[in-house]
PDB file of C-alpha atoms and ligand atoms in Angstrom:
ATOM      1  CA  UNK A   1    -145.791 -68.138 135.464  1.00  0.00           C
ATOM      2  CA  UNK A   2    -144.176 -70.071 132.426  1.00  0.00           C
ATOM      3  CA  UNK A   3    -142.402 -68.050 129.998  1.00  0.00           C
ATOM      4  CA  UNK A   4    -142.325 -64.553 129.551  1.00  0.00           C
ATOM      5  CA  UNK A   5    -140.779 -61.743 126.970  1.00  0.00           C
ATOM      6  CA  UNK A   6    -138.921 -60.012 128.452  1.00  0.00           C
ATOM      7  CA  UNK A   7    -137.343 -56.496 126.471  1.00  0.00           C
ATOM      8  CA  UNK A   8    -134.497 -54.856 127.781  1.00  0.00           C
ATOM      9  CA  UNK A   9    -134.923 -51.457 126.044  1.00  0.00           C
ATOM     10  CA  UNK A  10    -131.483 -49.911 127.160  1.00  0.00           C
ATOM     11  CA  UNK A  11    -130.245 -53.138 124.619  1.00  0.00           C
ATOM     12  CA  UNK A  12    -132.065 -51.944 121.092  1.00  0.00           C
ATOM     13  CA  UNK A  13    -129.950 -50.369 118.619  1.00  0.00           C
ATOM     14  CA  UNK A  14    -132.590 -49.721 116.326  1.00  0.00           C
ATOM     15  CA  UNK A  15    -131.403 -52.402 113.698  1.00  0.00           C
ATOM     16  CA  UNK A  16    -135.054 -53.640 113.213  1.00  0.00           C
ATOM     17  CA  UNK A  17    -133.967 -57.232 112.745  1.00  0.00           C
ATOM     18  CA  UNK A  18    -136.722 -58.436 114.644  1.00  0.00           C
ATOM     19  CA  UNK A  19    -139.535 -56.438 112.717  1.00  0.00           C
ATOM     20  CA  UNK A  20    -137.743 -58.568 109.163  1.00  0.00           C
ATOM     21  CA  UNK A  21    -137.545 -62.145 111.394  1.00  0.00           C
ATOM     22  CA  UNK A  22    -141.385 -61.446 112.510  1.00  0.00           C
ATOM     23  CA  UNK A  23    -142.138 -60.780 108.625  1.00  0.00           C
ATOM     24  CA  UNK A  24    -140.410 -64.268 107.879  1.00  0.00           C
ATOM     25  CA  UNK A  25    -142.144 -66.002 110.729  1.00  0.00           C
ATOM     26  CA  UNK A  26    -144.789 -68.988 109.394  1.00  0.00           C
ATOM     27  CA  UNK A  27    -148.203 -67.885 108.550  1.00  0.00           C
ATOM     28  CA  UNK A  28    -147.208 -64.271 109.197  1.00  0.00           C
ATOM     29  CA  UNK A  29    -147.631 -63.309 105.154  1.00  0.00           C
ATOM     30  CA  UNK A  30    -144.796 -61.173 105.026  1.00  0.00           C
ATOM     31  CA  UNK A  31    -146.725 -59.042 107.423  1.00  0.00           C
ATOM     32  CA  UNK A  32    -144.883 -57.597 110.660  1.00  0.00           C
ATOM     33  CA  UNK A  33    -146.269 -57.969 113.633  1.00  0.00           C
ATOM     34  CA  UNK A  34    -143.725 -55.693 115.620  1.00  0.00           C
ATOM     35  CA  UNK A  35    -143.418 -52.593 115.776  1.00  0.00           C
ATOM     36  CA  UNK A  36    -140.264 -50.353 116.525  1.00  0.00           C
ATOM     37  CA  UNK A  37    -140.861 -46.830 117.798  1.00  0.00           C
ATOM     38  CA  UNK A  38    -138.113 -44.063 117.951  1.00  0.00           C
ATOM     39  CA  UNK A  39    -138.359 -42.341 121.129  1.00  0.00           C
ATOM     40  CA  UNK A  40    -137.508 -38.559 121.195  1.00  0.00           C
ATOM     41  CA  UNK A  41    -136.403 -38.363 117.247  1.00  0.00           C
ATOM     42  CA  UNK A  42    -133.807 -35.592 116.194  1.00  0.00           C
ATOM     43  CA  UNK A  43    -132.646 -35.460 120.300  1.00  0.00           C
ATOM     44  CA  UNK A  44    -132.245 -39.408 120.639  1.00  0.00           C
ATOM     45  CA  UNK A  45    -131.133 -42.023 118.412  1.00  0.00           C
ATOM     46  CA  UNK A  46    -133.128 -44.019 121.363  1.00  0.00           C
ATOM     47  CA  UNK A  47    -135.558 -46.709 119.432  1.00  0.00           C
ATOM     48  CA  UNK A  48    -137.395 -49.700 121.264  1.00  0.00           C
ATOM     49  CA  UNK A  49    -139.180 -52.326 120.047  1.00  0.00           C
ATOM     50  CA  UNK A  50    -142.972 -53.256 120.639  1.00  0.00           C
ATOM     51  CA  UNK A  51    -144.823 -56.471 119.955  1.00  0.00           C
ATOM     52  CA  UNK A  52    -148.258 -57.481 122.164  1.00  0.00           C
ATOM     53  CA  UNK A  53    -147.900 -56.927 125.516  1.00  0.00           C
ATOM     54  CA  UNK A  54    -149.994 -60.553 125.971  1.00  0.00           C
ATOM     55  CA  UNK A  55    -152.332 -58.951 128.870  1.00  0.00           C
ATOM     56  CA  UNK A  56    -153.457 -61.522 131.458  1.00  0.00           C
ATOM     57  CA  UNK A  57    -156.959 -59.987 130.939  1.00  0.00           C
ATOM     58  CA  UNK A  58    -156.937 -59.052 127.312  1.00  0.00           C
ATOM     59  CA  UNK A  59    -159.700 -56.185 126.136  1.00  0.00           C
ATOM     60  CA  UNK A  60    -158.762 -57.002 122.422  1.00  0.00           C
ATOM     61  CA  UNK A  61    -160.360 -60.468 123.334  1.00  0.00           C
ATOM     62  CA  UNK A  62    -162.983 -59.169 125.225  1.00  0.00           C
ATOM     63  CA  UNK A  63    -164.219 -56.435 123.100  1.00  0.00           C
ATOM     64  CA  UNK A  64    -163.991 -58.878 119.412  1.00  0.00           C
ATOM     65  CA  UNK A  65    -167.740 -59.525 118.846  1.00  0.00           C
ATOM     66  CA  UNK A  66    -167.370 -63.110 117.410  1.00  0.00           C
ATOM     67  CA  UNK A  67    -164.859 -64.048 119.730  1.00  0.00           C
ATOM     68  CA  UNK A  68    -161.899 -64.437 117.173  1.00  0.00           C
ATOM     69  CA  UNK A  69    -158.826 -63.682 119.748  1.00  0.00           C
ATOM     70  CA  UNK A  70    -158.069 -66.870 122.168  1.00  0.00           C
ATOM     71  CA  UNK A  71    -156.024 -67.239 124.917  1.00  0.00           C
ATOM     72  CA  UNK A  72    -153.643 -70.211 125.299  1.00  0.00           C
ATOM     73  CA  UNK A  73    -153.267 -72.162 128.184  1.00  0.00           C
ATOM     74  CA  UNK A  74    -149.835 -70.392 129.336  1.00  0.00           C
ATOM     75  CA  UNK A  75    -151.432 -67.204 128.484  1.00  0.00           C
ATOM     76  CA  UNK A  76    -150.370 -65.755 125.388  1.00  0.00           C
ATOM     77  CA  UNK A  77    -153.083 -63.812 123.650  1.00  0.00           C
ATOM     78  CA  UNK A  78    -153.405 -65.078 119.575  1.00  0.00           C
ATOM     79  CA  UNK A  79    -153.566 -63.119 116.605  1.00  0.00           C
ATOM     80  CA  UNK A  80    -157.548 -63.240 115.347  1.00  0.00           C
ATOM     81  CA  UNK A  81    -158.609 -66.428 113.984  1.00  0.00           C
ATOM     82  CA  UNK A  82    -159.207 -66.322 110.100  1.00  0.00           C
ATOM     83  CA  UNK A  83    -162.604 -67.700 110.046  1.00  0.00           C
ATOM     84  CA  UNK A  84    -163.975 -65.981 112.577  1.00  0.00           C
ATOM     85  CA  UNK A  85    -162.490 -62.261 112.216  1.00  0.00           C
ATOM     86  CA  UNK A  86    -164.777 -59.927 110.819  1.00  0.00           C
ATOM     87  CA  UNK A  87    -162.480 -56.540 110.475  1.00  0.00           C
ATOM     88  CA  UNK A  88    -164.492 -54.245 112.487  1.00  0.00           C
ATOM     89  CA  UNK A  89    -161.136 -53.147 114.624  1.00  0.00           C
ATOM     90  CA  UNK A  90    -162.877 -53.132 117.761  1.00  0.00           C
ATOM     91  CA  UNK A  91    -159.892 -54.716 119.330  1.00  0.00           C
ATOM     92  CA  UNK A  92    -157.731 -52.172 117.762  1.00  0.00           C
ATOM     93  CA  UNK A  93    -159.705 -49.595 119.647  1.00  0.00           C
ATOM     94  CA  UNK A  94    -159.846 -51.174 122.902  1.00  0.00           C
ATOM     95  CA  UNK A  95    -155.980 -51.937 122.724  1.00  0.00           C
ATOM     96  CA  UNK A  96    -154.829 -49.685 125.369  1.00  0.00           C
ATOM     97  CA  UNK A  97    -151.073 -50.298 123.963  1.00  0.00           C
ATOM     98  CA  UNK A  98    -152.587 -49.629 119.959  1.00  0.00           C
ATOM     99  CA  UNK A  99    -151.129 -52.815 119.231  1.00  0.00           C
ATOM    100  CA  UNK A 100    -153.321 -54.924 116.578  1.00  0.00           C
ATOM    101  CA  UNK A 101    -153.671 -54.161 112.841  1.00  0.00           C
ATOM    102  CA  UNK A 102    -156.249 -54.735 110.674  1.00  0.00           C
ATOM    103  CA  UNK A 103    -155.960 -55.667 106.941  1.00  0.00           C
ATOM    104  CA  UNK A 104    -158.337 -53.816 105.241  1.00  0.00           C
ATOM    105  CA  UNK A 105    -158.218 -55.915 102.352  1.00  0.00           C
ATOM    106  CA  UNK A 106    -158.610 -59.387 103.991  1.00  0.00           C
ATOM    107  CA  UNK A 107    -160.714 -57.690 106.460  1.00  0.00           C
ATOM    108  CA  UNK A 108    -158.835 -59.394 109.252  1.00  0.00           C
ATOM    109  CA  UNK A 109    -157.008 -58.434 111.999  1.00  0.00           C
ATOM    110  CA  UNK A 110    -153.500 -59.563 112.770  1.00  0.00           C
ATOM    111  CA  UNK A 111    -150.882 -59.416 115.689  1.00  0.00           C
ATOM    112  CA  UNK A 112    -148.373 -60.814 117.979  1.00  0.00           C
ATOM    113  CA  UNK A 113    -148.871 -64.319 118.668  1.00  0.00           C
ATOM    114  CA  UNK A 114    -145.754 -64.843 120.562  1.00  0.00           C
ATOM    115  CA  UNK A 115    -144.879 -67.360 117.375  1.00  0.00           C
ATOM    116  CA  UNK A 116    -147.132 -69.743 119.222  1.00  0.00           C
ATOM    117  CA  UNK A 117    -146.211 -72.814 116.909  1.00  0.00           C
ATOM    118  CA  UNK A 118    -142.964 -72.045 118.252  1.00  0.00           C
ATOM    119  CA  UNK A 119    -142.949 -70.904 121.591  1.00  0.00           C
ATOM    120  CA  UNK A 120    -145.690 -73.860 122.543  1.00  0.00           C
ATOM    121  CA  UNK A 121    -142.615 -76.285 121.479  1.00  0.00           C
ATOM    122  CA  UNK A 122    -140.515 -74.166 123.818  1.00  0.00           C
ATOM    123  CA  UNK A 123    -138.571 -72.215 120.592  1.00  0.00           C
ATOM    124  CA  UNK A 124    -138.100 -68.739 121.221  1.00  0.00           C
ATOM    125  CA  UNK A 125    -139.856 -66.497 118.972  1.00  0.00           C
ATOM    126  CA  UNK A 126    -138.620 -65.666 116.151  1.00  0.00           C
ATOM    127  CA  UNK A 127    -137.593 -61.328 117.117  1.00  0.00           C
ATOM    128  CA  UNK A 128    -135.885 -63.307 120.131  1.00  0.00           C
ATOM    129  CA  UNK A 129    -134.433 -65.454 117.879  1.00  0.00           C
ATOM    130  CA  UNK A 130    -132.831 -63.261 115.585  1.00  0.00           C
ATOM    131  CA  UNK A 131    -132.539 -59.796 117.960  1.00  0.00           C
ATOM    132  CA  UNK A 132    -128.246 -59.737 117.885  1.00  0.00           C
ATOM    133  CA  UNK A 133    -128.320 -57.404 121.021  1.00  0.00           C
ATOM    134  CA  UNK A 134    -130.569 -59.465 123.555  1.00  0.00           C
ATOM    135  CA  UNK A 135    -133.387 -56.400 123.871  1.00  0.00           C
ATOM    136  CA  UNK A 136    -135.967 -59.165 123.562  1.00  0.00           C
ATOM    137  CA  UNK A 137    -135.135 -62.530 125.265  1.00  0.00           C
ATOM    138  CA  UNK A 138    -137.825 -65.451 126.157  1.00  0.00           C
ATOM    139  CA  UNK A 139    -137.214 -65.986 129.427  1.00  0.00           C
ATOM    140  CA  UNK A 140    -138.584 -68.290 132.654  1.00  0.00           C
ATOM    141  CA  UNK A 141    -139.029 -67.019 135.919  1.00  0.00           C
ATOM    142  CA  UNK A 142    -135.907 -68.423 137.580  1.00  0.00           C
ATOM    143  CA  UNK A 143    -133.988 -66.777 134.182  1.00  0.00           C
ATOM    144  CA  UNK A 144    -135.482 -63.584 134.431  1.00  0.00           C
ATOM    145  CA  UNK A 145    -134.229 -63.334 138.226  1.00  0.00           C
ATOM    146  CA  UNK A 146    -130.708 -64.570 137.201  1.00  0.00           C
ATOM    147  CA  UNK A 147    -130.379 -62.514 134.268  1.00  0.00           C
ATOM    148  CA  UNK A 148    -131.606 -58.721 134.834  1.00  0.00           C
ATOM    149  CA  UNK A 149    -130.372 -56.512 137.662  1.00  0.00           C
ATOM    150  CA  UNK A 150    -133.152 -54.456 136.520  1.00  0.00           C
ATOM    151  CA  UNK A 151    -136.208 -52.954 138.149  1.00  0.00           C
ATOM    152  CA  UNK A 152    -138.620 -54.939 135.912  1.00  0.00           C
ATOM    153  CA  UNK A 153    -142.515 -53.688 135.148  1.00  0.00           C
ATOM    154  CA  UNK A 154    -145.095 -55.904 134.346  1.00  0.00           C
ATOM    155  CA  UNK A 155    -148.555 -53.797 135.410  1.00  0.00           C
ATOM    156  CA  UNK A 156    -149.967 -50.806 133.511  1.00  0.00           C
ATOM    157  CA  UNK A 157    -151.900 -47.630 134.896  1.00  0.00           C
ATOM    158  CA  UNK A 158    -154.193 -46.480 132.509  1.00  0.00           C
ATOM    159  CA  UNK A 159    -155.910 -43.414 134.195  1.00  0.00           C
ATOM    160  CA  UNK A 160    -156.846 -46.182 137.198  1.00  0.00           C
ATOM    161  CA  UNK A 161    -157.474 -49.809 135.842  1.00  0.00           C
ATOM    162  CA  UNK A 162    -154.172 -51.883 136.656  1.00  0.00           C
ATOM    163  CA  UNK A 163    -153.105 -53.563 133.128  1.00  0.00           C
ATOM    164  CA  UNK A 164    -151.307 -56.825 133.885  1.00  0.00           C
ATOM    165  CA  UNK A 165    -149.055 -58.156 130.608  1.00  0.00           C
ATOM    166  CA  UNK A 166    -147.127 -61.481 130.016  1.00  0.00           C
ATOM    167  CA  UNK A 167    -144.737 -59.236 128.320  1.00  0.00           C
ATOM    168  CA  UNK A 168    -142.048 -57.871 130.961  1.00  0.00           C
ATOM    169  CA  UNK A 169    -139.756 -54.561 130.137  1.00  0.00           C
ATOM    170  CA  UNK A 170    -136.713 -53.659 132.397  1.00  0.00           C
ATOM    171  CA  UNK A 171    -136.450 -50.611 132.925  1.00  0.00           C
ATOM    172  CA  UNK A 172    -133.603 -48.375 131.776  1.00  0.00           C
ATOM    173  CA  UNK A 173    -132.388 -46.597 134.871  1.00  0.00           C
ATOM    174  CA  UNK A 174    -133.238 -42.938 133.807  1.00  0.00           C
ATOM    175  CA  UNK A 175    -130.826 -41.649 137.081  1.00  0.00           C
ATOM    176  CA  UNK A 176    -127.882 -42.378 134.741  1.00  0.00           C
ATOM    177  CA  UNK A 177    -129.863 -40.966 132.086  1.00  0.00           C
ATOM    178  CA  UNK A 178    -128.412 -43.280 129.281  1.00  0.00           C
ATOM    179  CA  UNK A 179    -131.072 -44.065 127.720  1.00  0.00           C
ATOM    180  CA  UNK A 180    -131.187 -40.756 126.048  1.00  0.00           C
ATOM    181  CA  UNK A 181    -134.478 -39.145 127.660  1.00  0.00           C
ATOM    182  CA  UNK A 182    -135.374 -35.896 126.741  1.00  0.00           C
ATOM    183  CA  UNK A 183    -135.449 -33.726 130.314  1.00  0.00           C
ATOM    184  CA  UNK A 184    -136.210 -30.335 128.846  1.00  0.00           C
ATOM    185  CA  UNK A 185    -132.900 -28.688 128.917  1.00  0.00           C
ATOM    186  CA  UNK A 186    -130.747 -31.053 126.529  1.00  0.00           C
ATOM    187  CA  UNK A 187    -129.863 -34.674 126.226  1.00  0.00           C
ATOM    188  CA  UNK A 188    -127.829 -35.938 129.227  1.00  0.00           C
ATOM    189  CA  UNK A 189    -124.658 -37.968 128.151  1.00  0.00           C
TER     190      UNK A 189
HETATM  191  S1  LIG B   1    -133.593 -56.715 116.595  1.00  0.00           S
HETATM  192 FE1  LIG B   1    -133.116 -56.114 118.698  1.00  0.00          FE
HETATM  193  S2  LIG B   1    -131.691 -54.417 118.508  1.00  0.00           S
HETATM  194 FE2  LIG B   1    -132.645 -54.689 116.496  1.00  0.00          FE
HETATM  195  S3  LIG B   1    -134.383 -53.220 116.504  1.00  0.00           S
HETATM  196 FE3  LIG B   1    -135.180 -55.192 117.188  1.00  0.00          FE
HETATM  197  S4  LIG B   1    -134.984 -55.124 119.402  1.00  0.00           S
HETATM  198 FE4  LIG B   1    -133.725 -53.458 118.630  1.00  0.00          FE
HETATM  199  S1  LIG B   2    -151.541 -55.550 124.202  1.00  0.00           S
HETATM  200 FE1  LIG B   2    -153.467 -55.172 123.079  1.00  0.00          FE
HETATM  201  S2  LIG B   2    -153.477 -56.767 121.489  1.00  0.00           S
HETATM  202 FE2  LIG B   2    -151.996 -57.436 123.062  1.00  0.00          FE
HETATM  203  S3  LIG B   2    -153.197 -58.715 124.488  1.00  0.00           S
HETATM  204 FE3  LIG B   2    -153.209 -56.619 125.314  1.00  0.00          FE
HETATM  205  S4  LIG B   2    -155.122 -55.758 124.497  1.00  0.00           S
HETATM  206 FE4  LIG B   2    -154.669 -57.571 123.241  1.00  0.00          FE
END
């Protein structure tokens, strides 16, 4: 299995220190490659963060035309090679989670790479690295048993095909309703 991310979204409090450590990461340019969405805005103050989901069977990789998105060996899925990219966002489109970007300028796409000149040496990334709450941890197997008594999720149903992702999320336990969830007649406490 090798390492995973694993997000805790119950954890975030919307402090977006991992969006500015992505930013700072090597060879990102300044450019983010995380995303963090606020869920239910004006009901919630509820925010979670998003980088690639790293899908065992990527379509980014499979729909880019000049085959600029590899796959490592432990299975994280690489932000477009330079030389090769072309722009054309076809891996934005086939994205089912909408997760790569595409410089318009540089006409090159970018994304998560799981800071692979890190996490190859076995460094964290860098939004694990810096997140002060522990929403995103880079975890093994054996850790990610030890650590979460949470129902974790780790396969995706989009309208019948079974997405697999390297990228695990433990789920907030919506029973308790404290992660703010909007059930149609007012924001449980
Ligand atoms: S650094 Fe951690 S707590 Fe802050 S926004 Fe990102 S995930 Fe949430
Ligand atoms: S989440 Fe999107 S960008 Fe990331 S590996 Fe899967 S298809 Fe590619």
């Amino acid at each position: 299995m090798g390492k995973v991310l694993y997000i805790d979204y119950e954890r975030c409090i919307g402090c977006r220190a991992c969006i500015v450590g992505c930013e700072e990461c090597s060879g990102h340019d300044h450019m983010s490659r995380m995303f963090v969405d606020e869920l239910n805005p004006g009901e919630t103050v509820a925010t979670s963060p998003t980088p690639c989901m790293h899908c065992v069977t990527p379509a980014c990789a499979e729909s880019c035309p000049v085959q600029a998105i590899s796959i490592t060996a432990d299975g994280f899925v690489l932000s477009a090679s330079m030389e090769k990219c072309i722009g054309c966002k076809n891996c934005t489109y086939a994205c089912p989670f909408g997760i790569p970007r595409v410089d318009d300028v540089k006409k090159m796409m970018y994304k998560c790479d799981m800071c692979y000149d890190r996490t190859s040496k076995g460094t964290p990334p860098m939004c694990a690295s810096v997140c002060p709450t522990d929403t995103i941890q880079f975890l093994d197997e054996q850790e990610l048993k030890n650590h979460s008594p949470k129902e974790v999720q780790y396969q995706w149903d989009f309208g019948g095909t079974t997405i697999e992702t390297k990228t695990v999320i433990g789920l907030p336990d919506t029973r308790s309703n404290n992660f703010g969830y909007y059930d149609g007649e007012g924001v449980q406490s």
